[in-house]
Coordinates of C-alpha atoms in Angstrom, one line a residue:
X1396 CA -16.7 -36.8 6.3
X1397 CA -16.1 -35.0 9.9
X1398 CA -18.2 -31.5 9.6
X1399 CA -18.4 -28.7 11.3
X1400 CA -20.7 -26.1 10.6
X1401 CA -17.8 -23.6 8.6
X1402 CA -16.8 -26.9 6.4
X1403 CA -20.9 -27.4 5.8
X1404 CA -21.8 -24.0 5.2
X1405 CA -19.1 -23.6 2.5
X1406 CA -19.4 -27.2 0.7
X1407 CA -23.6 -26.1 0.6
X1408 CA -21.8 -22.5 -0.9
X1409 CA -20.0 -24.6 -3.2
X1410 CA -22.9 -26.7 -4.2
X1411 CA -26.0 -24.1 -4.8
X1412 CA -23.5 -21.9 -7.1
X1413 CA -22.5 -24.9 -9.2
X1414 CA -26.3 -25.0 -9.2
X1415 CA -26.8 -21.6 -10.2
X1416 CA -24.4 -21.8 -12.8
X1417 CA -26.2 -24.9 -14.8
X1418 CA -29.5 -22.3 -15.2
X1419 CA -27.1 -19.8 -16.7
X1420 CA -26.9 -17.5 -13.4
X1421 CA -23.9 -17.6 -13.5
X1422 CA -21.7 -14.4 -13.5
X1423 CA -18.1 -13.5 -12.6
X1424 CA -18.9 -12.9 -8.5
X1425 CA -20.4 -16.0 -8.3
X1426 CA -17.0 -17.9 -9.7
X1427 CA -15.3 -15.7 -7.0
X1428 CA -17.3 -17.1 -4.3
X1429 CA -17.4 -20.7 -5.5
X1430 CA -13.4 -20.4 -5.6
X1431 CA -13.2 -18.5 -2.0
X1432 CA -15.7 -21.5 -0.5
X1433 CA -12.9 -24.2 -2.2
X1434 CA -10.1 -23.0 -0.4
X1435 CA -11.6 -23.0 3.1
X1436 CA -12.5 -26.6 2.0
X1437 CA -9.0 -26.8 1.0
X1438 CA -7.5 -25.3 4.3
X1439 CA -10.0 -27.5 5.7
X1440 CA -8.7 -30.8 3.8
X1441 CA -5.2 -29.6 4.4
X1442 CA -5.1 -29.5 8.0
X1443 CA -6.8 -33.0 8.5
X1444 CA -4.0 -34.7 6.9
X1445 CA -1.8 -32.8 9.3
X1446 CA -3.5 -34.1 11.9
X1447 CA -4.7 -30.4 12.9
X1448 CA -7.8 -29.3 14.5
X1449 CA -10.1 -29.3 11.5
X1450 CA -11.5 -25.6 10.8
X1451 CA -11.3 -23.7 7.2
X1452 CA -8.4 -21.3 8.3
X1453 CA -4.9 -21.6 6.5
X1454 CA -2.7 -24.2 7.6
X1455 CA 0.6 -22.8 7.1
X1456 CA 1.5 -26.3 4.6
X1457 CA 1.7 -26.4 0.8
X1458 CA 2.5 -28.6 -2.1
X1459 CA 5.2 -28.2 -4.4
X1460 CA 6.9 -29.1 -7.1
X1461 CA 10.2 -30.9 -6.9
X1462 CA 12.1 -28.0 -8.7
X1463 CA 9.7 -25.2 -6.6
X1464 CA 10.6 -26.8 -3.0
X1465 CA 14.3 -26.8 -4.1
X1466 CA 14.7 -23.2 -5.2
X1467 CA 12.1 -22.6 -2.0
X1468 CA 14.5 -24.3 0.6
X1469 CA 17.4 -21.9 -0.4
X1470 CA 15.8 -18.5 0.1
X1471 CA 12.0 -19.3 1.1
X1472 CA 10.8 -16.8 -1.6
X1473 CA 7.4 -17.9 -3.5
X1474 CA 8.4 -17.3 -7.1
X1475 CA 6.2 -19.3 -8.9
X1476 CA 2.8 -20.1 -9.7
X1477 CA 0.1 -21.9 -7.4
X1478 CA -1.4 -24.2 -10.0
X1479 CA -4.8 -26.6 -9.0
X1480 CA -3.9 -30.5 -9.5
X1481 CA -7.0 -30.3 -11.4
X1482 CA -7.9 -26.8 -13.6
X1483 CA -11.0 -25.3 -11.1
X1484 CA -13.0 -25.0 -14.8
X1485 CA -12.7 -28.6 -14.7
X1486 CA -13.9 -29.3 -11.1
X1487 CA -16.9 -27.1 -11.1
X1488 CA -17.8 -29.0 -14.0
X1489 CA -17.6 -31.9 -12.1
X1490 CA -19.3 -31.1 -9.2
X1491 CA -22.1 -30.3 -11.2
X1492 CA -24.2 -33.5 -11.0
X1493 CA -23.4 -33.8 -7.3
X1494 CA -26.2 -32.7 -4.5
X1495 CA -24.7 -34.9 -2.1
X1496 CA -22.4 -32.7 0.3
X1497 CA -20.4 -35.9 1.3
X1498 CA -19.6 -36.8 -2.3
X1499 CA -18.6 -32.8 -3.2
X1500 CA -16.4 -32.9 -0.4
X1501 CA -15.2 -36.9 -1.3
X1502 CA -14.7 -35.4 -5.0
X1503 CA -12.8 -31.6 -3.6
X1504 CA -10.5 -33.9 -1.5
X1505 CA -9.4 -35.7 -4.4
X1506 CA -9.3 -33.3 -6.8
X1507 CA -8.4 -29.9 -4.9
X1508 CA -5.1 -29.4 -4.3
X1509 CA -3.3 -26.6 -5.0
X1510 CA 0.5 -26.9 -6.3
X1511 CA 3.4 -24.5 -6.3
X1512 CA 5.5 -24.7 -9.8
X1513 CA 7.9 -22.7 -11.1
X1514 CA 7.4 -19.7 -14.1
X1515 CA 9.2 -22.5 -16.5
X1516 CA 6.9 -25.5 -15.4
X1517 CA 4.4 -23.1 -15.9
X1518 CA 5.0 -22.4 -19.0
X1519 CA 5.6 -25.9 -19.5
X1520 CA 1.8 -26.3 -19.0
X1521 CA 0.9 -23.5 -21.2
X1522 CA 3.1 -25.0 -24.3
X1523 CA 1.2 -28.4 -24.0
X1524 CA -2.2 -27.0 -23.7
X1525 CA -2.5 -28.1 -19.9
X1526 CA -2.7 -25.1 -18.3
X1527 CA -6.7 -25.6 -18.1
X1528 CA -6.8 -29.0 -19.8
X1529 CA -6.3 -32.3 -18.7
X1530 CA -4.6 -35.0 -20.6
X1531 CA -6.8 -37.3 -23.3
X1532 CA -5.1 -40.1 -22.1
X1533 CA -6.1 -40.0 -18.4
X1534 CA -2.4 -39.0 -17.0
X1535 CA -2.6 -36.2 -14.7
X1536 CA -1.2 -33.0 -16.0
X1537 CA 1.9 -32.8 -14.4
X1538 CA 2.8 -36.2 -15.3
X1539 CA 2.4 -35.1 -18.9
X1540 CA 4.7 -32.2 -18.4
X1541 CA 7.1 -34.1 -16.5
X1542 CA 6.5 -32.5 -13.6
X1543 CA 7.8 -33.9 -10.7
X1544 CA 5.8 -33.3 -7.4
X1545 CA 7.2 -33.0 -4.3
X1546 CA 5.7 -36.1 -2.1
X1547 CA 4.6 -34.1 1.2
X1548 CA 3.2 -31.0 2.4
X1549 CA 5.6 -28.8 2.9
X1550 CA 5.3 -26.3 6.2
X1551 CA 5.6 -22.6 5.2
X1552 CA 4.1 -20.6 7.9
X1553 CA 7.2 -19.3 11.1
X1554 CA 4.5 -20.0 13.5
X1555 CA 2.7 -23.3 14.0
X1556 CA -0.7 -23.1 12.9
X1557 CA -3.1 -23.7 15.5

């Protein structure tokens, strides 16, 4: 894993709160702070596969979903719903056996990526129980919904991020 100190200080934010949460100290601010500390990691993840400079600010790229990127091409408006590859219920719970920082950040860049869908794949989810499930049969959610993904980041931002 390349670190810098914003990517170690957040996976160590990510880690003691999971912590906190198996002794039952676990309230509704800490959930907030576990999720904010997942999406620098994210932004962080994110820009290394662009080949960026690696820091925990937002890169300006985002998945999609087939149908999303299509409607999004025609009049760049976001009308959907960013959705998590994996349900963030699910991660956390996880993570929770993990004290390692190189195997929470091995299992956040596997696991954490955020998806844009539209309010009928959405609902999609919701009608097969996915919407903070995963499949039984090991098939990711989307495959289950017949959800196609769109295969590459997709740049949003006007400016280039730096």
């Amino acid at each position: 894993m390349e670190t810098n100190h914003e990517l170690r200080v957040n996976l160590e934010t990510i880690r003691n709160f999971v912590k906190l949460g198996l002794e039952g100290q676990c309230g509704e601010k800490n959930g907030v702070i576990v999720r904010e500390s997942c999406i620098n990691v994210y932004n962080h993840i994110v820009r290394c596969e662009l080949g960026l400079i690696p820091n925990c600010r937002n890169p300006g790229h985002y998945y999609m979903s087939q149908r999303f990127h299509e409607n999004w091409k025609i009049d760049r408006r976001y009308d959907g719903i960013r959705e998590h590859i994996v349900p963030m219920r699910i991660l956390v719970k996880g993570l929770q056996d993990i004290s390692d920082l190189d195997l929470i950040y091995a299992n956040l860049k596997q696991c954490l990526k955020i998806v844009w869908v539209t309010h009928e794949e959405d609902r999609c989810l919701a009608r097969l129980g996915l919407r903070a499930n995963m499949p039984s049969n090991g098939r990711s959610r989307y495959e289950e919904a017949a959800i196609a993904l769109h295969p590459e980041l997709v740049r949003t931002a006007v400016r280039a991020p730096r």
